[in-house]
Amino acid sequence: MFCGTKSPMLGRLPFFDYYRPTTLAETLTAMERLDGNLCVLAGGTDLLVAMKERRGTHPALLDIKAVPELAGIRADNGTLCLGATVTTRAVAASPLVRERVPVLCQSLKLLGSMQIGNRATIGGNLSNGSPASDSAPPLLALGASVKLVGKAKERWVPLDNFFIGPKKTVIEGELLVEVRVPASPGGRGIFYKLGPRNAPEDICIVSAAVYGVPDGETGAWKELRIALGAVAPTPIRARIAEERLKGQPLEPKLVDEAARIAADKDAQPISDIRGSADYRREMVYVLVKRALEQIARDNPGAT
Ligand SMILES: Cc1cc2nc3c(=O)[nH]c(=O)nc-3n(C[C@H](O)[C@H](O)[C@H](O)COP(=O)(O)OP(=O)(O)OC[C@H]3O[C@@H](n4cnc5c(N)ncnc54)[C@H](O)[C@@H]3O)c2cc1C
C-alpha cells in the first residue's frame, strides 16, 4: 500500500494499492483480476493532481510505464506507430515523427513545461479526454486511430469516434495500447495554439490543426481536415468547413469563408475562466484562416 507525501498546495494523496507490471500480459491479467477496481497510471500528470484534489479516488493504481510493449516509436510502411507510454516530449523530439508528421511535433512541443512533457504520455493525453488536449487536434486532422485492449478483446477506434464528452472517451475498462498515424507522402500540416499570454505552454484557450495533401494537377487538396481544441465538449473536426473546401484550391476568398464557417457553425464554445465563448469563436476564425493560408503557401510543411 502506498501513500504520497503531503503537499501544501494540493493536500495528501489518498491510500491506494500500487501495481507495476512489466509485461503487457501481466498488465491485462491484473486488469482482469481487479475487475474495474483500478485506475491506469501513466505519467500521472492528470491523475495524481486529480487524486490530490480529491476529484477521484481509486483503490488501486496500475502503473504501466515499465511495460515494454507500450513504449517506443516506429514506422510500419506508411504508418507511424506510437506506443501509449511514449512521453509527449519524446514524440516532439523524434526525428521519425518530425520527418513523417511534423505537425505532431509542433503541437507536442507546446504541451506543458519541460517537466510536464517529460512525464506526460501520448496515451494519457488522449485517454484523459480533455477538450483542450494538445495532441488531439493534430491527430484528428491526420486521421489517427487508437488500439484498445480489454478482457479477451481488442479493437481499433478512429480518433473521430473516440471522444464522447468532456473527460469521456469510449474506453470501457480497456487499455489504450497504441496510436497509429497515417503519414501520406507530401502531406502538409500546421497547428496553432492560443494559450494564456504569460504562459503559452499552459492549457490552451483555443487550438486548431489543419492537414491536407495537395493535388498537384488540380490545385485542390486531398484529405483536407480541420480539427479544433477547447471549443466544444470534446476535441472536434470542423466538418462543415471541410465540406466547403472539398475539391477546390485554397483561394483567399474561400479560405476566409471556410474559417468563418468553422467559427460560426462547427465550434460550440462555452465561456469559462480561460476565455469567453465570443472570444473563442473569433479566435477559431483567426487560427483556421492562418492555418489554411499557411499550408496553401509553397513550403514543405510545419517544423
Ligand atoms: C501544470 C500542467 C500543465 C499542463 N499543460 C498541458 C498542456 O499545455 N496541454 C495539454 O494537452 N495538457 C496539459 N496538461 C495535462 C496533462 O499533462 C496531459 O493530459 C498528459 O498528457 C496526461 O498524460 P499522463 O501520462 O500524465 O496521464 P495520467 O495522468 O497518468 O492519466 C490520465 C488519465 O488517462 C488514463 N490513462 C492513461 N494512460 C492510459 C492508457 N494507456 N490506457 C487507458 N487509460 C489511460 C488514466 O487512468 C487517467 O484517467 C498539463 C498538466 C499539468 C499538471
CSV table of C-alpha atoms and ligand atoms in Angstrom, one decimal:
chain,number,residue,atom,x,y,z
A,1,MET,CA,0.0,0.0,0.0
A,2,PHE,CA,1.3,3.4,-1.0
A,3,CYS,CA,0.6,6.9,0.0
A,4,GLY,CA,2.1,10.2,-1.3
A,5,THR,CA,3.8,12.9,0.6
A,6,LYS,CA,2.0,15.9,1.9
A,7,SER,CA,1.8,18.9,-0.5
A,8,PRO,CA,1.0,22.3,1.0
A,9,MET,CA,-0.9,23.2,-2.3
A,10,LEU,CA,-2.8,20.1,-3.1
A,11,GLY,CA,-3.1,18.0,0.0
A,12,ARG,CA,-2.2,14.4,0.7
A,13,LEU,CA,-2.7,11.6,-1.8
A,14,PRO,CA,-5.3,9.1,-0.5
A,15,PHE,CA,-4.1,5.5,0.1
A,16,PHE,CA,-4.1,3.1,-2.8
A,17,ASP,CA,-2.7,-0.3,-3.8
A,18,TYR,CA,0.1,0.1,-6.3
A,19,TYR,CA,0.9,-2.4,-9.1
A,20,ARG,CA,3.7,-2.2,-11.6
A,21,PRO,CA,3.5,-4.9,-14.2
A,22,THR,CA,6.5,-5.5,-16.5
A,23,THR,CA,4.7,-7.1,-19.5
A,24,LEU,CA,1.5,-6.5,-21.4
A,25,ALA,CA,0.2,-9.9,-20.5
A,26,GLU,CA,0.8,-9.2,-16.8
A,27,THR,CA,-1.0,-5.8,-17.2
A,28,LEU,CA,-4.1,-7.4,-18.8
A,29,THR,CA,-4.2,-10.2,-16.1
A,30,ALA,CA,-4.0,-7.6,-13.4
A,31,MET,CA,-6.8,-5.6,-15.0
A,32,GLU,CA,-9.0,-8.7,-15.2
A,33,ARG,CA,-8.2,-9.7,-11.6
A,34,LEU,CA,-9.0,-6.2,-10.3
A,35,ASP,CA,-12.2,-6.2,-12.4
A,36,GLY,CA,-12.6,-2.5,-12.8
A,37,ASN,CA,-11.4,-1.5,-9.3
A,38,LEU,CA,-8.3,0.1,-10.6
A,39,CYS,CA,-7.1,3.1,-12.5
A,40,VAL,CA,-4.3,3.1,-15.1
A,41,LEU,CA,-1.4,5.3,-14.1
A,42,ALA,CA,0.9,6.5,-16.9
A,43,GLY,CA,2.7,9.8,-16.4
A,44,GLY,CA,0.4,10.8,-13.6
A,45,THR,CA,0.3,14.5,-14.6
A,46,ASP,CA,-3.5,14.5,-14.7
A,47,LEU,CA,-4.4,11.5,-12.5
A,48,LEU,CA,-2.2,12.4,-9.4
A,49,VAL,CA,-3.3,16.0,-9.5
A,50,ALA,CA,-6.9,14.9,-9.6
A,51,MET,CA,-6.4,12.5,-6.7
A,52,LYS,CA,-4.7,15.1,-4.6
A,53,GLU,CA,-7.6,17.5,-5.3
A,54,ARG,CA,-10.0,14.7,-4.3
A,55,ARG,CA,-11.6,14.7,-7.7
A,56,GLY,CA,-11.3,11.0,-7.8
A,57,THR,CA,-10.1,8.2,-5.5
A,58,HIS,CA,-9.1,4.8,-6.7
A,59,PRO,CA,-8.4,1.7,-4.6
A,60,ALA,CA,-5.6,0.6,-6.9
A,61,LEU,CA,-3.3,2.2,-9.4
A,62,LEU,CA,-1.8,0.1,-12.3
A,63,ASP,CA,1.5,1.8,-13.3
A,64,ILE,CA,2.1,0.9,-17.0
A,65,LYS,CA,5.4,2.8,-17.5
A,66,ALA,CA,7.5,-0.4,-17.2
A,67,VAL,CA,5.7,-2.3,-19.9
A,68,PRO,CA,8.0,-2.5,-22.9
A,69,GLU,CA,5.2,-3.3,-25.4
A,70,LEU,CA,3.7,0.1,-24.7
A,71,ALA,CA,6.8,2.0,-25.3
A,72,GLY,CA,8.6,3.2,-28.5
A,73,ILE,CA,8.0,4.9,-31.8
A,74,ARG,CA,8.3,3.0,-35.1
A,75,ALA,CA,7.2,3.2,-38.7
A,76,ASP,CA,5.2,0.5,-40.3
A,77,ASN,CA,5.3,1.2,-44.1
A,78,GLY,CA,3.3,4.5,-44.4
A,79,THR,CA,2.0,4.4,-40.8
A,80,LEU,CA,3.6,5.9,-37.7
A,81,CYS,CA,3.1,3.8,-34.6
A,82,LEU,CA,3.3,5.5,-31.2
A,83,GLY,CA,3.3,3.3,-28.0
A,84,ALA,CA,0.9,4.6,-25.4
A,85,THR,CA,3.6,5.4,-22.8
A,86,VAL,CA,5.8,7.4,-25.1
A,87,THR,CA,6.2,10.8,-23.5
A,88,THR,CA,4.9,13.8,-25.3
A,89,ARG,CA,8.4,15.4,-25.3
A,90,ALA,CA,9.9,12.2,-26.8
A,91,VAL,CA,7.3,12.4,-29.6
A,92,ALA,CA,8.1,16.1,-30.2
A,93,ALA,CA,11.8,15.3,-30.3
A,94,SER,CA,11.6,12.2,-32.5
A,95,PRO,CA,13.4,12.5,-35.9
A,96,LEU,CA,11.0,9.9,-37.3
A,97,VAL,CA,7.9,11.9,-36.3
A,98,ARG,CA,9.4,15.1,-37.5
A,99,GLU,CA,10.1,13.5,-40.9
A,100,ARG,CA,6.7,11.9,-41.3
A,101,VAL,CA,4.2,14.2,-39.5
A,102,PRO,CA,5.9,17.4,-38.3
A,103,VAL,CA,2.6,18.9,-37.3
A,104,LEU,CA,2.5,16.5,-34.3
A,105,CYS,CA,6.0,17.6,-33.2
A,106,GLN,CA,4.8,21.2,-33.5
A,107,SER,CA,1.8,20.6,-31.2
A,108,LEU,CA,3.5,18.4,-28.6
A,109,LYS,CA,6.4,20.9,-28.2
A,110,LEU,CA,3.8,23.2,-26.8
A,111,LEU,CA,2.4,20.7,-24.3
A,112,GLY,CA,3.2,21.9,-20.8
A,113,SER,CA,6.6,22.8,-19.3
A,114,MET,CA,9.6,20.6,-19.9
A,115,GLN,CA,8.9,18.8,-16.6
A,116,ILE,CA,5.3,18.0,-17.6
A,117,GLY,CA,6.3,17.0,-21.2
A,118,ASN,CA,8.9,14.6,-19.8
A,119,ARG,CA,6.2,12.7,-17.7
A,120,ALA,CA,3.0,13.1,-19.7
A,121,THR,CA,2.3,10.3,-22.2
A,122,ILE,CA,0.6,10.4,-25.5
A,123,GLY,CA,-1.8,7.6,-24.3
A,124,GLY,CA,-2.6,9.6,-21.2
A,125,ASN,CA,-3.2,12.8,-23.1
A,126,LEU,CA,-5.8,11.1,-25.2
A,127,SER,CA,-7.4,8.8,-22.5
A,128,ASN,CA,-7.9,11.8,-20.2
A,129,GLY,CA,-10.4,13.1,-22.7
A,130,SER,CA,-9.8,16.8,-22.2
A,131,PRO,CA,-11.4,19.1,-24.9
A,132,ALA,CA,-8.2,21.1,-24.6
A,133,SER,CA,-5.7,18.2,-25.2
A,134,ASP,CA,-2.8,19.4,-27.4
A,135,SER,CA,-2.3,16.0,-29.1
A,136,ALA,CA,-6.0,15.6,-30.2
A,137,PRO,CA,-6.4,18.3,-32.9
A,138,PRO,CA,-3.3,17.2,-35.0
A,139,LEU,CA,-4.1,13.5,-34.5
A,140,LEU,CA,-7.7,14.1,-35.6
A,141,ALA,CA,-6.5,16.1,-38.6
A,142,LEU,CA,-4.1,13.4,-39.5
A,143,GLY,CA,-6.8,10.7,-39.3
A,144,ALA,CA,-5.2,8.7,-36.5
A,145,SER,CA,-6.7,5.6,-34.7
A,146,VAL,CA,-6.1,4.1,-31.3
A,147,LYS,CA,-5.8,0.4,-30.3
A,148,LEU,CA,-7.8,-0.5,-27.2
A,149,VAL,CA,-7.2,-3.9,-25.5
A,150,GLY,CA,-9.5,-5.3,-22.9
A,151,LYS,CA,-10.8,-8.6,-21.5
A,152,ALA,CA,-10.2,-11.1,-24.3
A,153,LYS,CA,-10.9,-8.5,-27.0
A,154,GLU,CA,-9.1,-5.7,-28.8
A,155,ARG,CA,-10.4,-3.1,-31.2
A,156,TRP,CA,-9.2,-0.2,-33.3
A,157,VAL,CA,-11.1,3.1,-32.9
A,158,PRO,CA,-10.7,6.0,-35.3
A,159,LEU,CA,-9.9,9.1,-33.1
A,160,ASP,CA,-13.0,10.6,-34.7
A,161,ASN,CA,-15.1,8.2,-32.7
A,162,PHE,CA,-13.0,8.2,-29.5
A,163,PHE,CA,-14.1,11.3,-27.6
A,164,ILE,CA,-17.7,11.3,-26.4
A,165,GLY,CA,-17.9,14.1,-23.8
A,166,PRO,CA,-15.8,16.3,-21.5
A,167,LYS,CA,-13.3,13.9,-19.9
A,168,LYS,CA,-15.2,11.0,-21.5
A,169,THR,CA,-13.9,8.5,-24.2
A,170,VAL,CA,-15.1,5.2,-25.5
A,171,ILE,CA,-12.6,3.4,-23.2
A,172,GLU,CA,-14.5,0.7,-21.2
A,173,GLY,CA,-12.1,-0.8,-18.7
A,174,GLU,CA,-9.6,-1.2,-21.6
A,175,LEU,CA,-6.0,-0.2,-22.1
A,176,LEU,CA,-5.0,2.2,-24.8
A,177,VAL,CA,-2.0,0.4,-26.3
A,178,GLU,CA,-1.0,2.2,-29.4
A,179,VAL,CA,-1.7,5.3,-31.6
A,180,ARG,CA,-1.4,4.8,-35.4
A,181,VAL,CA,-1.0,7.8,-37.6
A,182,PRO,CA,-1.2,7.5,-41.4
A,183,ALA,CA,1.6,9.6,-42.9
A,184,SER,CA,0.7,10.4,-46.6
A,185,PRO,CA,3.7,11.4,-48.7
A,186,GLY,CA,3.5,15.2,-49.4
A,187,GLY,CA,1.1,15.9,-46.6
A,188,ARG,CA,1.2,19.3,-45.1
A,189,GLY,CA,0.0,20.3,-41.6
A,190,ILE,CA,0.0,23.2,-39.2
A,191,PHE,CA,-1.0,23.5,-35.6
A,192,TYR,CA,-1.8,26.8,-33.8
A,193,LYS,CA,-2.4,27.1,-30.1
A,194,LEU,CA,-3.6,30.2,-28.3
A,195,GLY,CA,-2.6,30.0,-24.7
A,196,PRO,CA,-2.6,32.4,-21.8
A,197,ARG,CA,-0.3,35.4,-22.7
A,198,ASN,CA,2.2,34.8,-19.9
A,199,ALA,CA,2.3,31.0,-20.2
A,200,PRO,CA,2.0,29.8,-23.9
A,201,GLU,CA,2.8,26.3,-22.8
A,202,ASP,CA,-0.3,26.1,-20.5
A,203,ILE,CA,-3.7,24.5,-21.3
A,204,CYS,CA,-5.0,26.2,-24.5
A,205,ILE,CA,-7.8,28.7,-24.8
A,206,VAL,CA,-8.3,27.6,-28.4
A,207,SER,CA,-6.3,25.4,-30.8
A,208,ALA,CA,-6.6,24.5,-34.4
A,209,ALA,CA,-4.8,21.9,-36.6
A,210,VAL,CA,-5.1,21.7,-40.4
A,211,TYR,CA,-3.7,18.8,-42.5
A,212,GLY,CA,-4.0,18.1,-46.2
A,213,VAL,CA,-2.3,16.6,-49.2
A,214,PRO,CA,-2.0,18.9,-52.2
A,215,ASP,CA,-3.2,17.5,-55.5
A,216,GLY,CA,-0.6,19.0,-57.9
A,217,GLU,CA,-2.7,18.6,-61.0
A,218,THR,CA,-5.9,20.4,-60.0
A,219,GLY,CA,-4.6,22.7,-57.2
A,220,ALA,CA,-7.3,21.2,-54.9
A,221,TRP,CA,-6.5,19.2,-51.8
A,222,LYS,CA,-7.0,15.6,-50.9
A,223,GLU,CA,-7.9,14.6,-47.3
A,224,LEU,CA,-8.1,18.2,-46.1
A,225,ARG,CA,-9.1,18.1,-42.5
A,226,ILE,CA,-9.5,20.8,-39.8
A,227,ALA,CA,-9.6,20.0,-36.1
A,228,LEU,CA,-10.3,22.3,-33.2
A,229,GLY,CA,-9.5,22.2,-29.5
A,230,ALA,CA,-11.3,23.8,-26.5
A,231,VAL,CA,-14.3,25.0,-28.4
A,232,ALA,CA,-16.7,22.1,-27.8
A,233,PRO,CA,-17.3,19.3,-25.2
A,234,THR,CA,-14.6,17.3,-27.0
A,235,PRO,CA,-11.9,18.0,-29.5
A,236,ILE,CA,-13.7,18.1,-32.8
A,237,ARG,CA,-13.4,18.0,-36.6
A,238,ALA,CA,-14.7,21.2,-38.4
A,239,ARG,CA,-16.6,19.1,-40.8
A,240,ILE,CA,-18.9,21.8,-42.2
A,241,ALA,CA,-15.9,24.0,-43.1
A,242,GLU,CA,-14.1,20.9,-44.5
A,243,GLU,CA,-17.1,20.2,-46.8
A,244,ARG,CA,-16.9,23.8,-48.1
A,245,LEU,CA,-13.3,23.3,-49.1
A,246,LYS,CA,-13.7,19.9,-50.8
A,247,GLY,CA,-12.1,19.6,-54.2
A,248,GLN,CA,-11.1,23.2,-54.5
A,249,PRO,CA,-7.9,25.2,-54.5
A,250,LEU,CA,-7.4,27.3,-51.3
A,251,GLU,CA,-8.1,30.7,-52.8
A,252,PRO,CA,-8.2,33.6,-50.3
A,253,LYS,CA,-12.0,34.2,-50.5
A,254,LEU,CA,-12.7,30.5,-50.0
A,255,VAL,CA,-10.2,30.3,-47.1
A,256,ASP,CA,-11.9,33.2,-45.4
A,257,GLU,CA,-15.4,31.7,-45.9
A,258,ALA,CA,-14.3,28.3,-44.5
A,259,ALA,CA,-12.7,29.9,-41.5
A,260,ARG,CA,-15.9,31.8,-40.8
A,261,ILE,CA,-17.9,28.6,-41.1
A,262,ALA,CA,-15.5,26.8,-38.7
A,263,ALA,CA,-16.0,29.6,-36.2
A,264,ASP,CA,-19.8,30.1,-36.5
A,265,LYS,CA,-21.1,26.6,-37.4
A,266,ASP,CA,-18.5,24.0,-36.3
A,267,ALA,CA,-17.3,25.5,-33.0
A,268,GLN,CA,-19.6,25.3,-30.0
A,269,PRO,CA,-17.6,27.1,-27.4
A,270,ILE,CA,-18.6,28.0,-23.8
A,271,SER,CA,-17.3,30.8,-21.6
A,272,ASP,CA,-15.0,29.9,-18.7
A,273,ILE,CA,-12.1,31.2,-16.8
A,274,ARG,CA,-9.8,30.9,-19.9
A,275,GLY,CA,-12.0,32.9,-22.3
A,276,SER,CA,-15.5,33.9,-23.3
A,277,ALA,CA,-17.4,32.0,-26.0
A,278,ASP,CA,-17.4,35.0,-28.3
A,279,TYR,CA,-13.6,35.4,-28.0
A,280,ARG,CA,-13.1,31.7,-28.6
A,281,ARG,CA,-15.3,31.9,-31.8
A,282,GLU,CA,-13.3,34.8,-33.1
A,283,MET,CA,-10.0,33.1,-32.4
A,284,VAL,CA,-11.2,29.9,-34.2
A,285,TYR,CA,-11.7,32.2,-37.3
A,286,VAL,CA,-8.3,33.7,-36.9
A,287,LEU,CA,-6.4,30.4,-36.3
A,288,VAL,CA,-8.2,28.4,-39.0
A,289,LYS,CA,-7.7,31.2,-41.6
A,290,ARG,CA,-4.0,31.4,-40.7
A,291,ALA,CA,-3.5,27.7,-40.8
A,292,LEU,CA,-5.2,27.3,-44.2
A,293,GLU,CA,-3.2,30.2,-45.6
A,294,GLN,CA,0.0,28.7,-44.2
A,295,ILE,CA,-0.5,25.2,-45.8
A,296,ALA,CA,-1.5,26.9,-49.1
A,297,ARG,CA,1.8,28.7,-49.3
A,298,ASP,CA,4.5,26.9,-51.1
A,299,ASN,CA,6.5,25.4,-48.3
A,300,PRO,CA,7.1,21.8,-47.3
A,301,GLY,CA,5.1,21.9,-44.1
A,302,ALA,CA,5.4,22.9,-40.5
A,303,THR,CA,8.6,22.3,-38.4
B,1,LIG,C1,1.0,22.0,-15.0
B,1,LIG,C2,0.3,21.2,-16.1
B,1,LIG,C3,0.3,21.8,-17.4
B,1,LIG,C4,-0.3,21.1,-18.4
B,1,LIG,N1,-0.3,21.6,-19.6
B,1,LIG,C5,-0.9,20.9,-20.6
B,1,LIG,C6,-0.9,21.4,-22.0
B,1,LIG,O1,-0.4,22.5,-22.3
B,1,LIG,N2,-1.6,20.7,-22.9
B,1,LIG,C7,-2.2,19.5,-22.7
B,1,LIG,O2,-2.8,18.9,-23.6
B,1,LIG,N3,-2.2,19.0,-21.4
B,1,LIG,C8,-1.6,19.7,-20.4
B,1,LIG,N4,-1.6,19.1,-19.1
B,1,LIG,C9,-2.3,17.9,-18.9
B,1,LIG,C10,-1.5,16.6,-18.9
B,1,LIG,O3,-0.1,16.8,-18.7
B,1,LIG,C11,-1.8,15.7,-20.1
B,1,LIG,O4,-3.1,15.4,-20.3
B,1,LIG,C12,-1.0,14.4,-20.1
B,1,LIG,O5,-0.7,14.1,-21.4
B,1,LIG,C13,-1.7,13.2,-19.4
B,1,LIG,O6,-0.8,12.1,-19.6
B,1,LIG,P1,-0.3,11.2,-18.4
B,1,LIG,O7,0.6,10.2,-18.9
B,1,LIG,O8,0.3,12.1,-17.3
B,1,LIG,O9,-1.7,10.6,-17.9
B,1,LIG,P2,-2.1,10.2,-16.4
B,1,LIG,O10,-2.3,11.3,-15.5
B,1,LIG,O11,-1.3,9.0,-15.9
B,1,LIG,O12,-3.6,9.6,-16.8
B,1,LIG,C14,-4.6,10.4,-17.2
B,1,LIG,C15,-5.9,9.6,-17.4
B,1,LIG,O13,-5.7,8.7,-18.5
B,1,LIG,C16,-5.8,7.3,-18.1
B,1,LIG,N5,-4.8,6.6,-18.9
B,1,LIG,C17,-3.5,7.0,-19.0
B,1,LIG,N6,-2.9,6.2,-19.9
B,1,LIG,C18,-3.8,5.3,-20.3
B,1,LIG,C19,-3.8,4.1,-21.2
B,1,LIG,N7,-2.7,3.8,-21.9
B,1,LIG,N8,-4.9,3.4,-21.4
B,1,LIG,C20,-6.1,3.8,-20.7
B,1,LIG,N9,-6.2,4.8,-19.9
B,1,LIG,C21,-5.0,5.5,-19.6
B,1,LIG,C22,-5.6,7.3,-16.6
B,1,LIG,O14,-6.2,6.3,-16.0
B,1,LIG,C23,-6.2,8.7,-16.2
B,1,LIG,O15,-7.6,8.6,-16.1
B,1,LIG,C24,-1.0,19.8,-18.1
B,1,LIG,C25,-0.9,19.3,-16.8
B,1,LIG,C26,-0.3,20.0,-15.8
B,1,LIG,C27,-0.3,19.4,-14.4
